[in-house]
XYZ file of N, CA, C and O in Angstrom:
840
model
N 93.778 -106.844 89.036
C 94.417 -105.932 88.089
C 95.013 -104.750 88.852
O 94.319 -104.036 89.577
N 96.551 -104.534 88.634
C 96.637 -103.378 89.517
C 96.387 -101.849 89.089
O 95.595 -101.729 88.154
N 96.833 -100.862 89.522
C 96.030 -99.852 89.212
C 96.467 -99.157 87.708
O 95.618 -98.648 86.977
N 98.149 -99.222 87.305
C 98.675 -99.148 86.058
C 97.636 -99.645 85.575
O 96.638 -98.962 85.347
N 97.756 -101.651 85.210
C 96.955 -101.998 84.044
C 95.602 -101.151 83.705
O 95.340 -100.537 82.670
N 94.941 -101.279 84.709
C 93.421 -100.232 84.697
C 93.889 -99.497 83.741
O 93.739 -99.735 82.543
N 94.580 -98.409 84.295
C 94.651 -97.109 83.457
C 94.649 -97.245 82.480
O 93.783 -96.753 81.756
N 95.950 -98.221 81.907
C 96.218 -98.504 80.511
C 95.205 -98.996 80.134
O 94.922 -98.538 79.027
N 94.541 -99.659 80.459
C 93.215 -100.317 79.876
C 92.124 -99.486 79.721
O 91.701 -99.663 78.578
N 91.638 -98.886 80.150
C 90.854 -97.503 80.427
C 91.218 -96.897 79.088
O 90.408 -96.669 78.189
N 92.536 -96.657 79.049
C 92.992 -95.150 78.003
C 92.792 -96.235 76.713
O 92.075 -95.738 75.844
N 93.217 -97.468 76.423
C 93.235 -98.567 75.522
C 91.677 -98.309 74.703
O 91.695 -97.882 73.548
N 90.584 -98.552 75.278
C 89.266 -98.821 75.817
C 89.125 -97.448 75.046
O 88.974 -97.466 73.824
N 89.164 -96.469 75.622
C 88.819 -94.879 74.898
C 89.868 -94.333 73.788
O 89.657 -93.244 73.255
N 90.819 -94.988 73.505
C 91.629 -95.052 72.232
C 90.110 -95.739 71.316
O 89.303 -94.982 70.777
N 89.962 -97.335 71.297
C 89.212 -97.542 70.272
C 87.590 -96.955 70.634
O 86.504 -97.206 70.111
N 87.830 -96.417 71.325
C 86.093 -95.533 70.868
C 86.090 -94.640 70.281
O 85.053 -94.142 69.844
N 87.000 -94.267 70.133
C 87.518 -92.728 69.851
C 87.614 -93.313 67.954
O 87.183 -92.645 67.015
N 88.099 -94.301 67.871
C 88.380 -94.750 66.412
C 87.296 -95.037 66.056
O 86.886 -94.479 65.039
N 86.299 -96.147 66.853
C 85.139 -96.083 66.090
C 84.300 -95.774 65.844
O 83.426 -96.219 65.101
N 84.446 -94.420 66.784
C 83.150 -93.337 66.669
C 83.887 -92.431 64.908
O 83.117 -91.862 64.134
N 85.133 -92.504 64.699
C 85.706 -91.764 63.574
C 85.426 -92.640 62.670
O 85.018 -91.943 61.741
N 85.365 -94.057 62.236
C 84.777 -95.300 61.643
C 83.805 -94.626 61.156
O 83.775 -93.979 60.109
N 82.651 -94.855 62.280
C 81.250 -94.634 61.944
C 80.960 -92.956 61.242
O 80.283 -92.788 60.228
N 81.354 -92.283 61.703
C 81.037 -90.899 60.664
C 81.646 -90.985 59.158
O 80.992 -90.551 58.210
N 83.389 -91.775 58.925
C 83.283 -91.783 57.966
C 82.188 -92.808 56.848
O 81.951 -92.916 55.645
N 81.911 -93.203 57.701
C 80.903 -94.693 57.400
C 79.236 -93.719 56.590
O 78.631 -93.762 55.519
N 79.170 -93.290 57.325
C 77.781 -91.785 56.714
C 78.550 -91.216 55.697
O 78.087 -91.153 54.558
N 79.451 -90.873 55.909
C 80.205 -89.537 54.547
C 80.407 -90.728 53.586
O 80.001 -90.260 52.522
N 80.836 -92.120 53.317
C 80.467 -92.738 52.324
C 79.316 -93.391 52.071
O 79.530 -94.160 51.134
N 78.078 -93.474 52.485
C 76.737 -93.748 52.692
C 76.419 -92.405 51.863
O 75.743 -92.627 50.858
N 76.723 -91.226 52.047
C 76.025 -90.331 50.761
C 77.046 -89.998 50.188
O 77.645 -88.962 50.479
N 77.434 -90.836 49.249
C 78.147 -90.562 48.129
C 79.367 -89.770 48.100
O 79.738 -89.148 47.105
N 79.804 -89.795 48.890
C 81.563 -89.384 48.936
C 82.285 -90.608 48.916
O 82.020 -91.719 49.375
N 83.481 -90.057 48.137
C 84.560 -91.032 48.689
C 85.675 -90.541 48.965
O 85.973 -89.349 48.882
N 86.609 -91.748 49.434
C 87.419 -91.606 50.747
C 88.742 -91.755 50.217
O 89.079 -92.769 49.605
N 89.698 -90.537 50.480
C 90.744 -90.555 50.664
C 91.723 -90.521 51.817
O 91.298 -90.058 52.875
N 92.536 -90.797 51.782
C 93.268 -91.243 53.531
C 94.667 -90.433 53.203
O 95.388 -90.714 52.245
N 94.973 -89.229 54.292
C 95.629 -88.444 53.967
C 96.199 -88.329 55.346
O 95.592 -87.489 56.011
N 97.270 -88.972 56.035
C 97.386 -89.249 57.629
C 99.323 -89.743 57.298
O 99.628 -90.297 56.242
N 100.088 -89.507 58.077
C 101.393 -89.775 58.470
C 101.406 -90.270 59.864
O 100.558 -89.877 60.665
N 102.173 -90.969 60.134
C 103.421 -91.274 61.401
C 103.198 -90.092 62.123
O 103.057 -89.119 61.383
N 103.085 -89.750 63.847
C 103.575 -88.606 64.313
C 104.975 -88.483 63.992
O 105.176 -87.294 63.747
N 106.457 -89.411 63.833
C 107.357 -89.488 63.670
C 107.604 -88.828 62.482
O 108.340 -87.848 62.371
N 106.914 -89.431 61.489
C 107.289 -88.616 60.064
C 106.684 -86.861 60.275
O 107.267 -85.859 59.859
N 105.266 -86.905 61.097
C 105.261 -85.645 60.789
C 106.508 -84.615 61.303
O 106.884 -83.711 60.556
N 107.077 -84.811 62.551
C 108.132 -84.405 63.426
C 109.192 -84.083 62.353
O 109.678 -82.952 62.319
N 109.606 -85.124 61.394
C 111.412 -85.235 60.505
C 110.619 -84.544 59.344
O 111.338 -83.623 58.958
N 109.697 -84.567 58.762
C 109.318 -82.971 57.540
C 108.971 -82.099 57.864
O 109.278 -80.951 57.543
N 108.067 -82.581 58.758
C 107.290 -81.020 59.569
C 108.900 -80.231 59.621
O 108.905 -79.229 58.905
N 110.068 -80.462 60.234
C 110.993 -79.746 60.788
C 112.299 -79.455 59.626
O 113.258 -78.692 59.515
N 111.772 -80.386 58.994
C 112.745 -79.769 57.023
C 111.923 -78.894 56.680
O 112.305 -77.758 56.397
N 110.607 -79.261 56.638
C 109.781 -77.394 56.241
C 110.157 -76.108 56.782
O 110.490 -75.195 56.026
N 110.124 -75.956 58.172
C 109.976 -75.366 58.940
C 111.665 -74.471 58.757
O 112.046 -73.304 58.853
N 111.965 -75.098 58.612
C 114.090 -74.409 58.946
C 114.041 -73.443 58.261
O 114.139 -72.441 58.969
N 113.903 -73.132 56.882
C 113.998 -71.851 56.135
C 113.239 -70.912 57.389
O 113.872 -70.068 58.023
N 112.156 -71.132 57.569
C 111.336 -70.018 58.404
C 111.672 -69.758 59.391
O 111.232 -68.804 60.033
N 112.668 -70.654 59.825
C 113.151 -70.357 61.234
C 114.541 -69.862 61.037
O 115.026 -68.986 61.752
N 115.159 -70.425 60.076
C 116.327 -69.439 59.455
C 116.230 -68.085 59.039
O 117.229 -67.372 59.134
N 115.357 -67.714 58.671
C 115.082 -66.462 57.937
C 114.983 -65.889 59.261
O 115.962 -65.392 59.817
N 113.552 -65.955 59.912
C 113.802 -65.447 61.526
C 115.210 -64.632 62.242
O 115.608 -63.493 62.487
N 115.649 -66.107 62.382
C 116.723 -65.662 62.914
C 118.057 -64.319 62.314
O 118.560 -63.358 62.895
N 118.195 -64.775 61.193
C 118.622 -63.678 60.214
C 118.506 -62.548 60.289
O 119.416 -61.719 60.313
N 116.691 -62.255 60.365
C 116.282 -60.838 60.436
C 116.162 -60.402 62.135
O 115.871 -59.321 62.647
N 116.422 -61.378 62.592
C 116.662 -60.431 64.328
C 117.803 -60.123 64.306
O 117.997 -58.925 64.512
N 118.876 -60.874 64.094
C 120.628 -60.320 64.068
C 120.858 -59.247 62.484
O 121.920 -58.635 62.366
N 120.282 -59.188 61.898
C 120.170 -57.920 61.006
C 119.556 -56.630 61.568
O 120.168 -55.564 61.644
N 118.019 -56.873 62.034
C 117.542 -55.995 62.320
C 117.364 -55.765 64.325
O 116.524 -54.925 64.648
N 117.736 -56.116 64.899
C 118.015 -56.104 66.419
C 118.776 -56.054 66.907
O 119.795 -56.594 66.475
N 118.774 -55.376 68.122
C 119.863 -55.351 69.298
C 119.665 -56.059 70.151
O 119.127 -55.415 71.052
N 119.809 -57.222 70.457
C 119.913 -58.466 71.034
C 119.938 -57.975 72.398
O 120.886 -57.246 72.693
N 118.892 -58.293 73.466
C 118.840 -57.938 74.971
C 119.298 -59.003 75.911
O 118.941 -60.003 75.288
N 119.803 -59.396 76.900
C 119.902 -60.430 77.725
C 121.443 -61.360 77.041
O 121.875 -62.258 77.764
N 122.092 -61.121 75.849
C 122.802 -61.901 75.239
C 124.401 -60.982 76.396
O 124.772 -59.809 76.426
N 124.886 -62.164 77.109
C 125.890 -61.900 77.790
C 125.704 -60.880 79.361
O 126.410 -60.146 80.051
N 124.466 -61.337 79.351
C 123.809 -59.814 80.854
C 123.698 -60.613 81.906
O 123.642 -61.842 81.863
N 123.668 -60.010 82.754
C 123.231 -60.646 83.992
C 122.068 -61.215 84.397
O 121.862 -61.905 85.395
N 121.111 -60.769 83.294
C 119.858 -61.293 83.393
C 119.721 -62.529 82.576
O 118.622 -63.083 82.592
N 120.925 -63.168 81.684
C 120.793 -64.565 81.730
C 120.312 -65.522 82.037
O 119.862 -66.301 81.196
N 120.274 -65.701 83.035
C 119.959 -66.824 84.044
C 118.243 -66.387 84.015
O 117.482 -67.143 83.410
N 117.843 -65.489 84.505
C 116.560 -64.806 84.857
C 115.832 -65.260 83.206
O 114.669 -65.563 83.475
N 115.992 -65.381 82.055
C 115.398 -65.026 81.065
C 115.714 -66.542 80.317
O 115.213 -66.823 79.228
N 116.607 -67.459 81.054
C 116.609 -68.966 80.534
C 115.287 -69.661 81.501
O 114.573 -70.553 81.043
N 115.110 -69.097 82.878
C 114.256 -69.576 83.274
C 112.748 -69.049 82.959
O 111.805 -69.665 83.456
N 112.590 -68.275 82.400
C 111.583 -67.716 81.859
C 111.069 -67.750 80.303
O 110.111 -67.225 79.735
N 112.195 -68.651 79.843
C 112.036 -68.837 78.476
C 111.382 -70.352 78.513
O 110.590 -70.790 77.679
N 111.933 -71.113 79.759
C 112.178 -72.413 80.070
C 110.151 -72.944 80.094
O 109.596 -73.937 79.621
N 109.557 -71.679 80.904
C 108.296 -71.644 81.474
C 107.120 -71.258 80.175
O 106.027 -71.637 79.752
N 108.033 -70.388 79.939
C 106.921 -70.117 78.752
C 106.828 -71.265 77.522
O 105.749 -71.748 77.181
N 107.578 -71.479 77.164
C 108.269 -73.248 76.348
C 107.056 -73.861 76.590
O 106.178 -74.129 75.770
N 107.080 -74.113 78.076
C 106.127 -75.590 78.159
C 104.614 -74.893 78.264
O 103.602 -75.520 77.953
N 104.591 -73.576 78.722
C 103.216 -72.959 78.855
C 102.624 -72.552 77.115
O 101.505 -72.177 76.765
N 103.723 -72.775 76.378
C 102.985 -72.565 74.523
C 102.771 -73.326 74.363
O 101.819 -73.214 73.591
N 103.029 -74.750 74.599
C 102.648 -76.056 74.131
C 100.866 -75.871 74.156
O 100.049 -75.770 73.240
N 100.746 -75.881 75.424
C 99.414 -75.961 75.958
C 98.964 -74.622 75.306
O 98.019 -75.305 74.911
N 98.734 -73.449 74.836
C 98.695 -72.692 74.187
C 98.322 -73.206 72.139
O 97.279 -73.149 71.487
N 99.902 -73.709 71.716
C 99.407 -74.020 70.567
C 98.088 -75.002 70.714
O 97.189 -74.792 69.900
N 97.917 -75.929 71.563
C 96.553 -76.735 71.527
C 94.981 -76.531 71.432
O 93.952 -77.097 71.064
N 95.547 -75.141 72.106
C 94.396 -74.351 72.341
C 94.034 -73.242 71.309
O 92.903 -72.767 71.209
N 95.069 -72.886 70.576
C 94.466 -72.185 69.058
C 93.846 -73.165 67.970
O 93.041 -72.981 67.058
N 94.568 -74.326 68.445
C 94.063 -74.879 67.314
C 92.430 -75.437 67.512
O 91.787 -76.003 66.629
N 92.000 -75.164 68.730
C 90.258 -75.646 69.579
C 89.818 -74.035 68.713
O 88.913 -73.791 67.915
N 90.688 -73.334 69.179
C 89.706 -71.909 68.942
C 89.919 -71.395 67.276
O 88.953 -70.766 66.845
N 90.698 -71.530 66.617
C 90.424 -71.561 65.309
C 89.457 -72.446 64.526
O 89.055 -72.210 63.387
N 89.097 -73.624 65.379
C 87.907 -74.847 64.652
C 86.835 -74.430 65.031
O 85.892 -74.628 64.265
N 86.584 -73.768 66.218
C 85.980 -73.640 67.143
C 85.303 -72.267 66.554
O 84.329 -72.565 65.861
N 85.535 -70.787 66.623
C 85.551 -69.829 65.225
C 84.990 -70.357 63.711
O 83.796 -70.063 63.644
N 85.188 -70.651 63.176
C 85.504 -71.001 61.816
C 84.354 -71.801 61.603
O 83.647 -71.410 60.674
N 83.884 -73.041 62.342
C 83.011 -73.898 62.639
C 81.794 -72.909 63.455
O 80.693 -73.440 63.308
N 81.725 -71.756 64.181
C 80.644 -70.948 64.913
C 80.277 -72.552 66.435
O 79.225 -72.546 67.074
N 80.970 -73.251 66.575
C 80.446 -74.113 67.879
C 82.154 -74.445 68.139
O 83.070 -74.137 67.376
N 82.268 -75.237 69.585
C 83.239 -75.746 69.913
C 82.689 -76.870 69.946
O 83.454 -77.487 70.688
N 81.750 -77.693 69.604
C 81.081 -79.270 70.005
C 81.888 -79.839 68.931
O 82.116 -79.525 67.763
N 82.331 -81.008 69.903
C 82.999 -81.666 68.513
C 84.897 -81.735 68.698
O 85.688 -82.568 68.255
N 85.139 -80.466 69.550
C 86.513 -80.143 69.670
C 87.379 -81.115 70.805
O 87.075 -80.905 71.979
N 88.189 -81.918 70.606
C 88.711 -82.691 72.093
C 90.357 -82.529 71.568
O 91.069 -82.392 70.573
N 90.360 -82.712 73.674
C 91.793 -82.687 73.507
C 92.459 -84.198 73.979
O 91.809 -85.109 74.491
N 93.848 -84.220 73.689
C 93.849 -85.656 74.586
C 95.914 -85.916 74.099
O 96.685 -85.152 73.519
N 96.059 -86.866 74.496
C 97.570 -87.329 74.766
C 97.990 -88.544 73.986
O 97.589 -89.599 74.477
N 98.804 -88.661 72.732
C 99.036 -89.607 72.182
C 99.794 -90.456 73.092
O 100.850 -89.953 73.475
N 99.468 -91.833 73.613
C 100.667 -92.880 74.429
C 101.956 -92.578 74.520
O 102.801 -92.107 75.281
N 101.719 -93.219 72.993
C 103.141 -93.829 72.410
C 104.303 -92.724 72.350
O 105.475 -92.955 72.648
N 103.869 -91.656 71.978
C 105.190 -90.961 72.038
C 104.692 -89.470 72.866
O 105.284 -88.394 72.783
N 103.448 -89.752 73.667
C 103.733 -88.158 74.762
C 103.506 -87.274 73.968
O 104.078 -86.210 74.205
N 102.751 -87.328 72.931
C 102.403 -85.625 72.533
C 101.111 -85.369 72.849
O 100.396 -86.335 72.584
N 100.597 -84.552 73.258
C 99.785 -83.472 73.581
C 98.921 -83.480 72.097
O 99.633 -83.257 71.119
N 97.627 -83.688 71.853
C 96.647 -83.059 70.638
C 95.755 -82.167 70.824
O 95.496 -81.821 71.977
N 95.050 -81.565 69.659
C 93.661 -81.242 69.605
C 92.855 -82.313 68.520
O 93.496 -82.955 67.688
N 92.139 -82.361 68.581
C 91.437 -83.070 67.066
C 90.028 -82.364 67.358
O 89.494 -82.002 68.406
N 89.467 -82.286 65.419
C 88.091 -81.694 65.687
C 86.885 -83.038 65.345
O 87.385 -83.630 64.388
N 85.963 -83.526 65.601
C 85.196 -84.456 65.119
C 84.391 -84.253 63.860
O 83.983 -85.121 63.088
N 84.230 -82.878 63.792
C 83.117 -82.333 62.351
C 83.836 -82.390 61.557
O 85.041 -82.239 61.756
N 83.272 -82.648 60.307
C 83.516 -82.618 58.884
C 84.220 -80.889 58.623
O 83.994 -80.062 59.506
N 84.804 -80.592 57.748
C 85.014 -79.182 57.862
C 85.212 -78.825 56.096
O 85.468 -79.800 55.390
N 85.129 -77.873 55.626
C 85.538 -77.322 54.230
C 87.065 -77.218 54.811
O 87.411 -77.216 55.993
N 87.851 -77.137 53.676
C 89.492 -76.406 53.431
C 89.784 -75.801 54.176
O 90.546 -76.230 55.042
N 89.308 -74.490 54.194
C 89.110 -73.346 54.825
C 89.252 -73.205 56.197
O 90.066 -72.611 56.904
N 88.048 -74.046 56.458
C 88.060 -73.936 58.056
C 88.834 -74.653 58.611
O 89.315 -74.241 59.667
N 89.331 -76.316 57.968
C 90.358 -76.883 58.922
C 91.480 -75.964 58.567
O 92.265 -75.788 59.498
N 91.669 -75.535 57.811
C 93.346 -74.843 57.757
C 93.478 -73.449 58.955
O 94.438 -73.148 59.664
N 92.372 -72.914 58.855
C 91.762 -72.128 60.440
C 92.382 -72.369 61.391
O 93.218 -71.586 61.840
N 92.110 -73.506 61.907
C 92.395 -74.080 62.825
C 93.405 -75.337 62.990
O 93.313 -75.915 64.073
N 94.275 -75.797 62.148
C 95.121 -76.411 61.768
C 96.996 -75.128 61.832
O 98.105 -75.380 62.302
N 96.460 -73.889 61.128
C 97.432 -73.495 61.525
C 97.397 -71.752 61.900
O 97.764 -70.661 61.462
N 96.669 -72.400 63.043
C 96.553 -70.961 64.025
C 98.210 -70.721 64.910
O 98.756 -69.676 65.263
N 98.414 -71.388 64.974
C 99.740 -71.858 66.264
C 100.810 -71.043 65.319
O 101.474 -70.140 65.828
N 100.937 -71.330 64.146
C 102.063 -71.528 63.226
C 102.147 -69.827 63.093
O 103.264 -69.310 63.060
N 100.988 -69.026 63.022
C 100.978 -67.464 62.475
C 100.823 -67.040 63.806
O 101.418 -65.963 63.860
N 100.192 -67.383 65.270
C 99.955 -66.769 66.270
C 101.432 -66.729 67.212
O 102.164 -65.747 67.338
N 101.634 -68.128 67.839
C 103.075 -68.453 68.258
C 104.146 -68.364 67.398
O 105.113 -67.797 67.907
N 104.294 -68.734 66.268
C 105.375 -69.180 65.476
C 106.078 -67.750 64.452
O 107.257 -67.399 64.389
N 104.750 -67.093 63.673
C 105.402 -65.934 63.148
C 105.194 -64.666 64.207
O 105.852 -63.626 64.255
N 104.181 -65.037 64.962
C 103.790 -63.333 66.020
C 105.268 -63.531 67.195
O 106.056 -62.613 67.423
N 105.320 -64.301 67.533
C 106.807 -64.267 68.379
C 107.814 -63.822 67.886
O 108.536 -62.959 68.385
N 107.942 -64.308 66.975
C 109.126 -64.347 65.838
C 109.324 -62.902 65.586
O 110.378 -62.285 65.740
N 107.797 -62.271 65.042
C 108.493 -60.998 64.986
C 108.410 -59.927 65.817
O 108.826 -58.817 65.487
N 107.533 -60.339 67.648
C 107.777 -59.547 68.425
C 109.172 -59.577 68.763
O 109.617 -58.463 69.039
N 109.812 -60.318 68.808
C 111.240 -60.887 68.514
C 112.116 -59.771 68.107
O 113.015 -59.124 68.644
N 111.576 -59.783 67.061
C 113.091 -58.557 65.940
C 112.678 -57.524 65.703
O 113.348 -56.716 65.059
N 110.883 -57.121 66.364
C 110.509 -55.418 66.536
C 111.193 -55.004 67.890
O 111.642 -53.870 68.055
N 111.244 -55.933 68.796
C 111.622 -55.858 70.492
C 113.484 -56.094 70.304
O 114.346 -55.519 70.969
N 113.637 -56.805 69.526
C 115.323 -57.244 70.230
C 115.760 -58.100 71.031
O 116.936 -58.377 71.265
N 114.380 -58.745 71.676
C 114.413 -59.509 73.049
C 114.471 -60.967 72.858
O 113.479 -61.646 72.594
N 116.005 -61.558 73.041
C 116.202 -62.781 72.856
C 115.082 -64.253 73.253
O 114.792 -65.232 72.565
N 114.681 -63.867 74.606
C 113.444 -64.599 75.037
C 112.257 -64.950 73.712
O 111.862 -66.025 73.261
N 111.946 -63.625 73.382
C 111.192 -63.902 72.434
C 111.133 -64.553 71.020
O 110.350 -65.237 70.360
N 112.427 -63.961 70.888
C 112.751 -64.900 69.032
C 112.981 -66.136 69.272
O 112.821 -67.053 68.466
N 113.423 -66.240 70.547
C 113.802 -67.703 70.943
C 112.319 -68.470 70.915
O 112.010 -69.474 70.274
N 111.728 -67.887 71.573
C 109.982 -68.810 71.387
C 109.258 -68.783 70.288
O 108.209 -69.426 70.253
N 109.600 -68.185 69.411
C 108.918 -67.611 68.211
C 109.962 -69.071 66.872
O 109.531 -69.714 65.915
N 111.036 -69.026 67.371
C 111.624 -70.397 66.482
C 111.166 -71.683 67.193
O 111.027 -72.735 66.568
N 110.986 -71.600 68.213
C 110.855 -72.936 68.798
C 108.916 -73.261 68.811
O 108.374 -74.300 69.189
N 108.500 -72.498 68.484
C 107.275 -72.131 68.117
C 106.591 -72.991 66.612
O 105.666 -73.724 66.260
N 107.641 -72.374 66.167
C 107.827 -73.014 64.337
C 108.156 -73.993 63.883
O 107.999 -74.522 62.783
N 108.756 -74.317 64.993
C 109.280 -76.150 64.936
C 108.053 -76.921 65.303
O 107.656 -77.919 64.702
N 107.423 -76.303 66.468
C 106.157 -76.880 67.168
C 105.170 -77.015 66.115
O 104.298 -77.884 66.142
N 105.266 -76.386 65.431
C 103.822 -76.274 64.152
C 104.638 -76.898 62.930
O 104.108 -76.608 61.857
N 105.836 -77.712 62.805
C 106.061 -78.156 61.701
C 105.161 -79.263 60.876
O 104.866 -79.261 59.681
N 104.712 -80.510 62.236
C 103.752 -81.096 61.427
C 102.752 -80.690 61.178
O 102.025 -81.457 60.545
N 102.102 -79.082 61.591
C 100.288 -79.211 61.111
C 101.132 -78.111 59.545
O 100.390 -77.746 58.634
N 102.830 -77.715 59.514
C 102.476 -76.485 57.990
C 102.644 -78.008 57.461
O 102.107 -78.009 56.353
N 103.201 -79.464 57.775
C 103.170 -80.779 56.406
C 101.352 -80.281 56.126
O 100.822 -79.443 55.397
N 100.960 -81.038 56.871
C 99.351 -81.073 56.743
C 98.546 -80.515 56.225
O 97.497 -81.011 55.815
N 98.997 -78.962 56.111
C 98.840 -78.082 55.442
C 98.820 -78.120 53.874
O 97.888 -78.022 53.076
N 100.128 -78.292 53.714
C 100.424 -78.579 51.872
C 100.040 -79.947 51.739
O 100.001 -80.220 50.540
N 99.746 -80.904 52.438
C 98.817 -82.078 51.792
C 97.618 -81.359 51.785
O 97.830 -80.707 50.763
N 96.387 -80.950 52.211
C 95.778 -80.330 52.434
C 95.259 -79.410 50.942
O 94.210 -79.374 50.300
N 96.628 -78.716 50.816
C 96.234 -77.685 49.645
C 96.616 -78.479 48.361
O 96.442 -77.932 47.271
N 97.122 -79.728 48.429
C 97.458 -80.300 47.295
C 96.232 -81.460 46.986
O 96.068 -82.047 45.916
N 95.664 -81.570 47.859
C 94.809 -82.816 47.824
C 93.396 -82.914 46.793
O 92.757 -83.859 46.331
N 93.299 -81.628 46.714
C 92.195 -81.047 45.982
C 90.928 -80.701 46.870
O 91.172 -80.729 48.076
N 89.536 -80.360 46.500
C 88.543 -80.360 47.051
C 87.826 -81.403 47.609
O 88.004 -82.595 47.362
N 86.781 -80.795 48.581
C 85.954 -81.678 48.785
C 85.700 -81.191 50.658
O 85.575 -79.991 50.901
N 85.654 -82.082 51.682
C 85.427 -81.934 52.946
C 86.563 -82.718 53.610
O 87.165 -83.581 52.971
N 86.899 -82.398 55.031
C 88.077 -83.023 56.017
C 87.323 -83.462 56.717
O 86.235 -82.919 56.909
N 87.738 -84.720 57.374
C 87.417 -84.881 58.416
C 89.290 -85.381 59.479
O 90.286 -86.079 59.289
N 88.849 -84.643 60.312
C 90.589 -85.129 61.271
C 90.541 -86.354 61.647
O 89.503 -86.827 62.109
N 91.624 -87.040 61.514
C 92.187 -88.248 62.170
C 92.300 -87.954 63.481
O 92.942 -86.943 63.765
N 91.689 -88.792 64.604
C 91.463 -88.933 65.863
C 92.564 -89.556 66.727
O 92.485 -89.535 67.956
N 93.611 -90.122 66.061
C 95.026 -90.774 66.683
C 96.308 -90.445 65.877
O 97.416 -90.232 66.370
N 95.957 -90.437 64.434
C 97.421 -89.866 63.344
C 97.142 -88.539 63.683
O 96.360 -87.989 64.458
N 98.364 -88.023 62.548
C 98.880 -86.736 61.944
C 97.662 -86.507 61.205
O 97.055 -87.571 61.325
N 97.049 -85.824 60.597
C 96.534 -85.887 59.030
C 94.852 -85.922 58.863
O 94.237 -85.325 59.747
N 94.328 -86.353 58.162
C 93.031 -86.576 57.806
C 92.571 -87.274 56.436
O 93.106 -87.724 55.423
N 91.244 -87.108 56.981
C 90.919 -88.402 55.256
C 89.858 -87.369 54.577
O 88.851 -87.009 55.187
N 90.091 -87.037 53.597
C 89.238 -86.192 52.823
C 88.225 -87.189 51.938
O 88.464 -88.352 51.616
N 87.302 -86.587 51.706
C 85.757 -87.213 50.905
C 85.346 -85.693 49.999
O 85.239 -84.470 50.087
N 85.207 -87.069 48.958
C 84.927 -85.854 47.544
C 83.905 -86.603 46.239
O 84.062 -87.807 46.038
N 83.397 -86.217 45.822
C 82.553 -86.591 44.919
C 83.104 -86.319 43.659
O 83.552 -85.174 43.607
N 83.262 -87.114 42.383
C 83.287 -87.248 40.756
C 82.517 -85.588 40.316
O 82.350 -85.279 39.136
């Protein structure tokens, strides 16, 4: 076997453990009397609504920096200096949003046990997922920490500052959190009961009792 297959086989191998360790807990949450709803999308679909949600907020954004700002770096010499620095910080929020979303579950929950990170294959995205059961509350904690920390705090260091760098990360921020605000309004529409996160989808399967 050469050393690719391994890998792939390896990551294959801890893909389904990863599922049937999520199996088996929901397997207990219907063993005492919950039942199971399945509340999970496509990463693809979350990406094409997540990012129809998201546009007003990133429209509005933008709006209120060219209303209310004096735009810094737009036509300067520091151009160049502030594409490459926008370029760095870009890929350094990614890893950032991943990590609010550990420390909002992580908070909210009083432990981090339970919290993993890891890399979808198929299409290269970057996750967090939490393993505990959670109330509303707390997954939305930590579901959309990214969205108010990166997404609106950029946004409006953005149009208090003037500083193109920033509004610029603060929209591209908001796009980044489009699929957890879907998740969100499934979430608040779904009714009560407990979450547990999907370990490979978008989404989660909620359990609720009559």
């Amino acid at each position: 076997m050469s050393g690719r297959s391994f890998r792939e086989e390896k990551a294959k191998r801890a893909e389904e453990a990863k599922q049937a360790a999520f199996e088996e807990r929901c397997a207990v949450l219907r063993a005492a009397g919950y039942r199971q709803q399945i509340c999970t999308v496509s990463v693809r679909a979350a990406n094409l609504w997540g990012t129809m949600l998201v546009l007003p907020l990133a429209g509005a954004a933008v709006a209120l920096f060219l209303l209310l700002s004096k735009p810094r770096a737009v036509f300067s010499s520091f151009v160049l200096a502030d594409l490459f620095l926008f370029s760095g910080l870009l890929l350094f929020s990614v890893l950032v949003h991943e990590g609010l979303h550990a420390l909002g579950w992580g908070v909210s929950n009083k432990t981090f046990k339970g919290i993993r990170f890891g890399m979808l294959r198929a299409s290269c995205t970057p996750y967090c997922a939490a393993e505990r059961p959670m109330t509303r509350a707390k997954y939305l904690t930590g579901g959309l920490a990214p969205l108010f920390v990166l997404g609106f705090g950029l946004s409006a260091a953005g149009i208090l500052t003037g500083y193109v760098v920033l509004i610029a990360l603060g929209v591209a921020n908001l796009f980044f959190a489009g699929g957890d605000v879907l998740i969100g309004i499934r979430m608040l529409s779904a009714g009560g009961g407990i979450f547990l996160d999907h370990p490979t989808e978008c989404g989660f399967y909620r359990f609720f009792k009559d």
